[in-house]
Each structure stands twice: as structure tokens, then as C-alpha cells.
CSV table of C-alpha atoms in Angstrom, one decimal:
chain,number,residue,atom,x,y,z
A,1,MET,CA,0.0,0.0,0.0
A,2,PRO,CA,2.3,2.7,-1.2
A,3,VAL,CA,2.8,6.3,-0.1
A,4,ILE,CA,4.4,8.7,-2.6
A,5,THR,CA,6.1,11.9,-1.5
A,6,ILE,CA,6.9,14.5,-4.1
A,7,SER,CA,9.5,17.1,-3.3
A,8,ARG,CA,10.2,19.6,-6.0
A,9,GLN,CA,11.9,22.7,-7.0
A,10,PHE,CA,9.0,25.2,-7.3
A,11,GLY,CA,7.6,25.3,-10.8
A,12,SER,CA,8.8,21.9,-11.9
A,13,GLY,CA,5.2,20.6,-11.9
A,14,GLY,CA,5.0,18.8,-8.6
A,15,ARG,CA,1.5,19.7,-7.8
A,16,THR,CA,0.2,19.0,-11.3
A,17,LEU,CA,2.0,15.6,-11.3
A,18,GLY,CA,0.9,14.8,-7.8
A,19,GLN,CA,-2.8,15.4,-8.7
A,20,LYS,CA,-2.4,13.4,-11.9
A,21,LEU,CA,-0.8,10.5,-10.1
A,22,ALA,CA,-3.4,10.5,-7.3
A,23,GLY,CA,-6.2,10.6,-9.9
A,24,ALA,CA,-4.8,7.8,-12.0
A,25,LEU,CA,-4.0,5.6,-9.0
A,26,GLY,CA,-7.1,6.4,-7.0
A,27,TYR,CA,-4.9,7.8,-4.2
A,28,THR,CA,-5.6,10.7,-1.9
A,29,PHE,CA,-3.6,13.8,-2.8
A,30,ALA,CA,-2.4,15.6,0.4
A,31,ASP,CA,-1.5,19.2,-0.2
A,32,GLN,CA,-3.9,22.0,0.8
A,33,ASP,CA,-5.7,19.5,3.1
A,34,ILE,CA,-2.6,19.6,5.4
A,35,VAL,CA,-2.9,23.3,5.6
A,36,GLN,CA,-6.6,23.1,6.4
A,37,LYS,CA,-6.1,20.5,9.1
A,38,ILE,CA,-3.3,22.4,10.7
A,39,ALA,CA,-5.5,25.5,10.7
A,40,GLU,CA,-8.3,23.6,12.4
A,41,LEU,CA,-6.0,22.2,15.0
A,42,ALA,CA,-4.4,25.5,15.8
A,43,LYS,CA,-7.8,27.3,15.6
A,44,VAL,CA,-6.4,29.8,13.1
A,45,SER,CA,-7.2,30.7,9.5
A,46,PRO,CA,-5.7,28.7,6.7
A,47,GLY,CA,-4.2,32.0,5.6
A,48,TRP,CA,-2.2,32.2,8.8
A,49,VAL,CA,-0.8,28.7,8.3
A,50,GLU,CA,0.1,29.6,4.8
A,51,SER,CA,1.9,32.7,6.0
A,52,VAL,CA,3.9,30.6,8.4
A,53,GLU,CA,4.8,28.2,5.5
A,54,LYS,CA,5.7,31.0,3.1
A,55,GLU,CA,7.6,33.2,5.6
A,56,ALA,CA,9.4,30.4,7.4
A,57,GLY,CA,12.3,32.0,9.1
A,58,GLY,CA,11.1,35.3,7.8
A,59,ARG,CA,9.9,38.7,8.9
A,60,PHE,CA,6.3,37.7,9.6
A,61,GLN,CA,7.3,34.9,11.8
A,62,ARG,CA,9.7,37.1,13.8
A,63,ILE,CA,7.0,39.6,14.3
A,64,VAL,CA,4.4,37.1,15.5
A,65,SER,CA,6.7,34.9,17.6
A,66,LYS,CA,8.8,37.5,19.3
A,67,MET,CA,7.1,40.9,19.3
A,68,VAL,CA,3.5,39.8,19.8
A,69,SER,CA,2.6,37.8,22.8
A,70,LYS,CA,0.0,35.0,22.6
A,71,PRO,CA,-2.5,36.8,24.9
A,72,LEU,CA,-2.2,39.9,22.7
A,73,VAL,CA,-2.8,37.9,19.6
A,74,ASP,CA,-5.9,36.5,21.3
A,75,ARG,CA,-7.2,40.0,22.1
A,76,ILE,CA,-6.6,41.2,18.5
A,77,LEU,CA,-8.2,38.2,16.9
A,78,LYS,CA,-11.3,37.9,19.1
A,79,ASP,CA,-12.9,35.4,16.8
A,80,GLU,CA,-9.8,33.4,16.2
A,81,ARG,CA,-8.7,32.1,19.5
A,82,GLY,CA,-5.8,30.1,18.3
A,83,TYR,CA,-2.2,30.7,17.7
A,84,ILE,CA,0.5,29.3,15.5
A,85,ASP,CA,4.2,29.8,15.0
A,86,GLU,CA,6.9,27.8,13.2
A,87,GLN,CA,7.5,25.4,16.1
A,88,ILE,CA,3.8,24.7,16.5
A,89,TYR,CA,3.4,24.3,12.8
A,90,ILE,CA,6.2,21.8,12.6
A,91,ASP,CA,4.9,19.8,15.6
A,92,TYR,CA,1.5,19.5,13.9
A,93,LEU,CA,3.1,18.8,10.5
A,94,VAL,CA,5.2,15.8,11.6
A,95,VAL,CA,2.3,14.1,13.3
A,96,LEU,CA,-0.2,14.8,10.5
A,97,ILE,CA,2.2,13.6,7.8
A,98,ALA,CA,3.0,10.4,9.8
A,99,GLN,CA,-0.8,9.8,10.3
A,100,ILE,CA,-1.7,10.5,6.7
A,101,ALA,CA,0.9,8.1,5.6
A,102,GLU,CA,-0.5,5.4,7.9
A,103,GLU,CA,-3.7,5.6,5.9
A,104,ASP,CA,-1.9,4.4,2.8
A,105,ASN,CA,-2.5,5.1,-0.9
A,106,VAL,CA,-1.6,8.7,-0.7
A,107,VAL,CA,0.5,11.2,-2.6
A,108,ILE,CA,2.0,13.8,-0.3
A,109,LEU,CA,3.3,17.0,-1.7
A,110,GLY,CA,6.5,18.3,-0.1
A,111,ARG,CA,6.6,19.8,3.5
A,112,GLY,CA,9.5,17.7,4.6
A,113,SER,CA,7.6,14.4,4.0
A,114,GLN,CA,10.6,12.8,2.5
A,115,TYR,CA,12.4,13.2,5.9
A,116,ILE,CA,9.4,12.4,8.1
A,117,LEU,CA,8.8,9.2,6.3
A,118,ASN,CA,12.3,8.3,5.4
A,119,ASP,CA,12.2,5.0,7.2
A,120,MET,CA,8.8,3.9,6.0
A,121,PRO,CA,9.3,0.9,3.8
A,122,GLU,CA,6.2,1.4,1.7
A,123,ALA,CA,7.0,5.1,1.0
A,124,TYR,CA,8.5,6.2,-2.3
A,125,HIS,CA,10.3,9.5,-2.4
A,126,ILE,CA,10.4,11.5,-5.6
A,127,LEU,CA,12.3,14.7,-6.4
A,128,LEU,CA,11.5,16.8,-9.4
A,129,ILE,CA,14.1,19.3,-10.6
A,130,ASP,CA,14.2,21.7,-13.5
A,131,ASN,CA,16.2,24.8,-14.5
A,132,PHE,CA,15.1,28.2,-13.5
A,133,GLU,CA,13.9,29.3,-17.0
A,134,ASN,CA,11.7,26.3,-17.5
A,135,ARG,CA,10.2,26.7,-14.0
A,136,VAL,CA,9.4,30.4,-14.8
A,137,ARG,CA,7.8,29.3,-18.1
A,138,PHE,CA,5.8,26.6,-16.3
A,139,ILE,CA,4.4,29.2,-13.8
A,140,MET,CA,3.6,31.7,-16.6
A,141,GLU,CA,1.6,29.1,-18.5
A,142,LYS,CA,0.0,27.4,-15.5
A,143,TYR,CA,-1.0,30.4,-13.6
A,144,ASP,CA,-1.3,33.1,-16.3
A,145,LYS,CA,1.6,35.2,-15.0
A,146,THR,CA,3.9,37.6,-16.8
A,147,GLU,CA,7.5,36.5,-17.1
A,148,LYS,CA,8.5,39.0,-14.4
A,149,GLU,CA,5.8,37.9,-12.0
A,150,ALA,CA,6.5,34.2,-12.6
A,151,ALA,CA,10.3,34.8,-12.0
A,152,ASN,CA,9.5,36.6,-8.8
A,153,VAL,CA,7.2,33.8,-7.6
A,154,VAL,CA,9.9,31.1,-8.3
A,155,LYS,CA,12.6,33.1,-6.5
A,156,VAL,CA,10.3,33.7,-3.5
A,157,GLU,CA,9.3,30.0,-3.4
A,158,ASP,CA,12.9,28.9,-3.7
A,159,ARG,CA,13.8,31.1,-0.7
A,160,ARG,CA,10.8,29.8,1.2
A,161,ARG,CA,11.8,26.2,0.6
A,162,PHE,CA,15.4,27.0,1.7
A,163,ASN,CA,14.1,28.7,4.9
A,164,LEU,CA,11.6,26.0,5.7
A,165,TYR,CA,14.3,23.3,5.5
A,166,LYS,CA,16.7,25.4,7.4
A,167,LYS,CA,14.2,25.6,10.2
A,168,ILE,CA,14.3,21.8,10.5
A,169,GLY,CA,18.1,21.8,10.1
A,170,LYS,CA,18.1,20.3,6.6
A,171,GLN,CA,20.1,21.6,3.7
A,172,ASP,CA,20.4,18.4,1.7
A,173,TYR,CA,16.9,18.3,0.3
A,174,ASP,CA,18.0,18.2,-3.3
A,175,LYS,CA,20.5,15.4,-2.7
A,176,PRO,CA,19.6,12.4,-4.9
A,177,GLU,CA,20.5,9.9,-2.1
A,178,LEU,CA,17.3,10.9,-0.2
A,179,TYR,CA,15.1,9.7,-3.0
A,180,HIS,CA,14.0,6.7,-4.9
A,181,LEU,CA,13.7,8.6,-8.1
A,182,VAL,CA,15.0,12.0,-9.2
A,183,ILE,CA,13.4,13.3,-12.4
A,184,ASN,CA,14.8,16.2,-14.4
A,185,MET,CA,11.7,17.8,-15.8
A,186,ALA,CA,13.7,19.7,-18.4
A,187,ARG,CA,14.3,16.4,-20.1
A,188,VAL,CA,11.2,14.4,-19.2
A,189,SER,CA,7.6,15.3,-19.9
A,190,LEU,CA,4.9,15.2,-17.3
A,191,ASP,CA,3.4,12.1,-18.8
A,192,GLN,CA,6.7,10.4,-18.9
A,193,ALA,CA,7.3,11.3,-15.2
A,194,HIS,CA,3.9,10.0,-14.3
A,195,ASP,CA,4.6,6.7,-16.1
A,196,LEU,CA,8.1,6.3,-14.4
A,197,ILE,CA,6.6,6.7,-11.0
A,198,VAL,CA,3.7,4.4,-11.7
A,199,LYS,CA,6.2,1.8,-12.9
A,200,LEU,CA,8.3,2.3,-9.8
A,201,ILE,CA,5.5,1.7,-7.3
A,202,LYS,CA,4.2,-1.3,-9.2
A,203,GLN,CA,7.5,-3.1,-8.4
A,204,PRO,CA,6.8,-5.8,-5.9
A,205,SER,CA,10.0,-5.3,-3.8
A,206,PRO,CA,11.0,-1.7,-3.3
A,207,VAL,CA,14.5,-0.8,-2.3
A,208,THR,CA,14.1,1.0,1.0
A,209,SER,CA,17.5,1.4,2.6
A,210,ILE,CA,18.7,5.0,2.7
B,1,MET,CA,-1.2,11.4,50.3
B,2,THR,CA,-3.5,11.0,47.3
B,3,LYS,CA,-1.5,10.8,44.0
B,4,LYS,CA,-2.2,13.6,41.5
B,5,VAL,CA,-2.9,12.8,37.8
B,6,LEU,CA,-2.8,15.7,35.3
B,7,VAL,CA,-5.1,15.2,32.3
B,8,VAL,CA,-4.3,17.4,29.3
B,9,ASP,CA,-6.8,17.3,26.5
B,10,ASP,CA,-8.7,20.0,24.5
B,11,ASP,CA,-11.9,17.8,24.4
B,12,PRO,CA,-14.0,18.5,27.5
B,13,ASP,CA,-15.7,15.1,27.1
B,14,VAL,CA,-12.4,13.3,27.2
B,15,ARG,CA,-11.3,15.3,30.3
B,16,LEU,CA,-14.6,14.5,32.0
B,17,PHE,CA,-14.2,10.8,31.2
B,18,SER,CA,-10.6,10.6,32.3
B,19,THR,CA,-11.1,12.6,35.5
B,20,ALA,CA,-14.1,10.3,36.4
B,21,VAL,CA,-11.9,7.2,35.9
B,22,ILE,CA,-9.1,8.8,38.0
B,23,GLU,CA,-11.4,9.7,40.9
B,24,GLU,CA,-13.1,6.3,40.8
B,25,ASN,CA,-9.7,4.7,41.3
B,26,GLY,CA,-8.9,6.9,44.3
B,27,PHE,CA,-6.6,9.5,42.7
B,28,ASN,CA,-6.8,13.2,42.4
B,29,PRO,CA,-7.3,14.6,38.9
B,30,ILE,CA,-6.1,18.0,37.6
B,31,GLU,CA,-7.1,19.3,34.2
B,32,ALA,CA,-5.6,21.4,31.4
B,33,GLU,CA,-6.9,22.2,28.0
B,34,ASN,CA,-3.6,22.3,26.1
B,35,GLY,CA,0.1,21.7,26.4
B,36,GLU,CA,0.8,25.3,27.4
B,37,GLU,CA,-1.7,25.2,30.4
B,38,GLY,CA,-0.5,21.6,31.0
B,39,MET,CA,3.1,22.7,31.5
B,40,GLN,CA,2.1,25.5,33.9
B,41,LEU,CA,0.1,23.0,36.0
B,42,LEU,CA,2.9,20.5,35.8
B,43,LYS,CA,5.3,23.0,37.4
B,44,LEU,CA,2.8,24.2,40.0
B,45,GLU,CA,1.2,20.9,41.0
B,46,LYS,CA,4.0,18.4,40.3
B,47,PRO,CA,1.7,15.5,39.4
B,48,ASP,CA,2.6,11.9,39.7
B,49,LEU,CA,1.3,11.0,36.3
B,50,VAL,CA,0.3,12.8,33.1
B,51,ILE,CA,-2.4,11.7,30.7
B,52,LEU,CA,-1.7,13.6,27.5
B,53,ASP,CA,-3.5,14.1,24.2
B,54,VAL,CA,-1.4,14.6,21.1
B,55,LEU,CA,-3.2,17.2,18.9
B,56,MET,CA,-4.3,20.2,20.8
B,57,PRO,CA,-4.4,24.0,20.0
B,58,ARG,CA,-1.7,26.4,21.2
B,59,GLU,CA,0.7,23.8,22.3
B,60,SER,CA,0.4,20.2,21.2
B,61,GLY,CA,1.0,17.1,23.2
B,62,VAL,CA,4.0,16.4,21.0
B,63,ARG,CA,5.7,19.5,22.4
B,64,MET,CA,4.6,19.0,26.0
B,65,PHE,CA,5.8,15.4,25.9
B,66,ARG,CA,9.2,16.5,24.7
B,67,GLN,CA,9.4,19.2,27.4
B,68,ILE,CA,8.6,16.7,30.1
B,69,LYS,CA,11.0,14.1,28.9
B,70,THR,CA,13.9,16.5,28.3
B,71,ASN,CA,13.7,18.3,31.6
B,72,PRO,CA,15.5,16.4,34.4
B,73,LYS,CA,13.0,17.8,36.9
B,74,PHE,CA,10.1,16.1,35.1
B,75,ALA,CA,11.6,13.3,33.1
B,76,LYS,CA,10.6,10.6,35.6
B,77,ILE,CA,7.0,11.6,35.7
B,78,PRO,CA,5.2,8.8,33.7
B,79,VAL,CA,3.2,9.8,30.7
B,80,ILE,CA,0.2,8.0,29.2
B,81,ILE,CA,-0.6,9.2,25.7
B,82,LEU,CA,-4.3,9.1,25.1
B,83,SER,CA,-5.0,10.0,21.5
B,84,GLY,CA,-6.7,9.4,18.2
B,85,ILE,CA,-3.3,9.4,16.6
B,86,THR,CA,-1.8,6.0,16.3
B,87,LYS,CA,1.2,5.1,18.4
B,88,LYS,CA,3.2,4.4,15.2
B,89,SER,CA,2.5,7.9,13.9
B,90,PHE,CA,3.4,9.5,17.2
B,91,LEU,CA,6.7,7.6,17.5
B,92,ARG,CA,7.5,8.5,13.9
B,93,SER,CA,6.8,12.1,14.5
B,94,GLN,CA,9.1,12.1,17.6
B,95,LYS,CA,11.8,10.5,15.6
B,96,ALA,CA,11.4,13.2,12.9
B,97,LEU,CA,11.6,16.0,15.5
B,98,THR,CA,14.8,14.5,16.9
B,99,GLU,CA,16.2,14.3,13.4
B,100,PHE,CA,15.2,17.9,12.9
B,101,GLY,CA,17.6,18.9,15.7
B,102,GLY,CA,15.5,18.1,18.8
B,103,ALA,CA,16.7,16.1,21.7
B,104,GLU,CA,16.2,12.3,21.7
B,105,VAL,CA,13.2,11.3,23.9
B,106,PRO,CA,12.1,7.9,25.2
B,107,GLU,CA,8.8,6.3,24.3
B,108,PRO,CA,5.9,7.2,26.6
B,109,GLU,CA,5.3,4.8,29.5
B,110,ASN,CA,2.0,3.8,27.9
B,111,TYR,CA,0.1,4.6,24.8
B,112,LEU,CA,-3.7,4.3,24.5
B,113,GLU,CA,-5.6,5.0,21.2
B,114,LYS,CA,-9.0,6.6,21.5
B,115,PRO,CA,-11.7,5.4,22.1
B,116,VAL,CA,-10.6,3.7,25.3
B,117,GLU,CA,-12.6,1.7,27.8
B,118,PRO,CA,-12.6,2.9,31.4
B,119,GLU,CA,-11.1,-0.4,32.6
B,120,GLU,CA,-8.3,-0.1,30.1
B,121,LEU,CA,-7.5,3.5,31.2
B,122,ALA,CA,-7.8,2.5,34.9
B,123,ALA,CA,-5.4,-0.4,34.4
B,124,ALA,CA,-2.9,1.9,32.7
B,125,ILE,CA,-3.1,4.5,35.5
B,126,LYS,CA,-2.7,1.9,38.2
B,127,SER,CA,0.2,0.4,36.4
B,128,ALA,CA,2.0,3.7,35.9
B,129,LEU,CA,1.5,4.7,39.5
B,130,SER,CA,2.4,1.4,41.1
């Protein structure tokens, strides 16, 4: 009962591929659901959770965690009696990803899942890479952005990814050794990537040692 | 002196259930709604046992458990995890947090998955306090 984690350089098509795989295999696709669940647990808005994700290690987090006390946050957000910071986010994240994986037949997009599930025998870890220009082009086409906007989004997301992994003490997230399969999307189409992953998980005896 | 048991759970029904079981078995229950409150009570009341949920608002049981087990003052207080999260997932999450730069922590003294029967909880409490 496999679990697929997809880590990716932003704009290399990870979300699109994850949705396609989940649809074809009848798996659950875990992406925004994780944000929603964390928001419910923390009793904050999904937007706040996304801010923590996007600004990991950044300005927003420093403001919320250090300059604003929890009671003050409560008073400001009268209808939103919760609180979240990077540490709380990570605490929820590790438990939720572990629990989602227990339920099998799931594709999990990013969020450190390749580390959290690195010793799970039935988990397959995939990394998608691509060059900057292609990733910008992908974002332009997929999200109807100008070249400048798309380039900015890719740069911001690359920095966010770096910051998020830095927060958990990881800098080797693009190392091939962490993964079962690394796909260079500059040379492989989305359909080919899909077929490669399906072929991999259909193997009866996965190699699991890392 | 009656032994004190701290129940930390955001669900009032679970707190009601756990405190009833604790009282029926001759112990003194104390309640907290989340890990943050739980740690404050732990420091004030110095309970003999903690019954801890995993996913709670403000501060999760994941964090409170690590705070208990990494503080020499509290590390010997037994902890029963009572949660809808499976033991396997909880242990995997603890392992991940250690790998992410946190301290290594032992397994909890007992782990009960919700829903739990009163007899099962009572047996776990008695065993932890014996």
C-alpha cells in the first residue's frame, strides 16, 4: 500500500504531477488539506498557516513569535482564539504527515515528508528538478503570470523552501540519495514522469535502505 | 497522600471521562486544555502522572511530551498518551523531531488509542502509579 512523497523545485510541476498520479491511481492527494487540518488544530485561519509556511524564518514569523505575545494575539483576533508559529506548525506537521501516511495510498506534496517518512518501507520518495527558466515558463503558463511575475514567484518560493528546511536543520533536500527517483523535468515530460513513478511503485519489492 | 494525575486534552468530554476514571480509582485529577496550560500546571502541582492528548491547539502534546522528557525535573513523571493518533505515527513524529535537531526522547510509559474503555484506562493509570 504505497505512499508517494513528491519534493520539488518550485515550478517543476510537482502539484500537477501529484494530482495526476493521485487521480490515476485512486490515491488521496495531500497538499492543501494539510494546511486546512493544521489551521483547524491550531484554531487559526488557513491563511495564517500559509503565512507561516511562506515566511518560514522570515519577517512575519519574527513579528508574530517575538514581538507579539499570545494573549495579545488573542485579544486582537477575538474570533480566532488560536495561535500558530513555526514550532507549533512543525509539531502538527510531523504528526499529520505520519498519520496521513499510515492511511496508505496517498500522494503527499513536499513539506518535509521525505524526511518524516524516510524509514517507512512502503514510501517512495520522488524529487522533481528543473532549470530556472523552465520553471518560470511553467508558472507563466499554468497560472497566467507575466515573465517578471513568474520569475519573482519562483525566487520567493525557492527562498521559502530553503528557509523551511533550514528551520528543521536540513540543507540536503536536493540530494539524490534521499530519493528513490529524481526526475529532471527539463528532459522528461509530465506524462513520462507519471509513467516512471507508476512503474516504480508497481515493483513488488522496493529498495528501502537510505 | 493521594496521588495527582494531570489530564491534558482539549476535548472536555475526554477530560470528563478521564477525571471520572481517575477519581473512581482513588486518585486526584487535575485538568488542562492544552500543552501550554499543562506545563504551567505541571510546574505548580508536580503531578505523579500525566495523561496527554497529542493534537491540541496552542501547544500540542508532541511538544509537551518533549518538554517533560527532556527536563531532568520532570523526566521521571510517567506519561500515558491518550490520542486518536496511532502510536506508530506518534513515534515516527518524535523520531522526525529528533532528526530535525531536537533532543532524543524515550517512548511514553503507555500509549492508548481513543476510544478507550474505562477499565483499560484505569489499568494503565494503576500500572503507571504502582
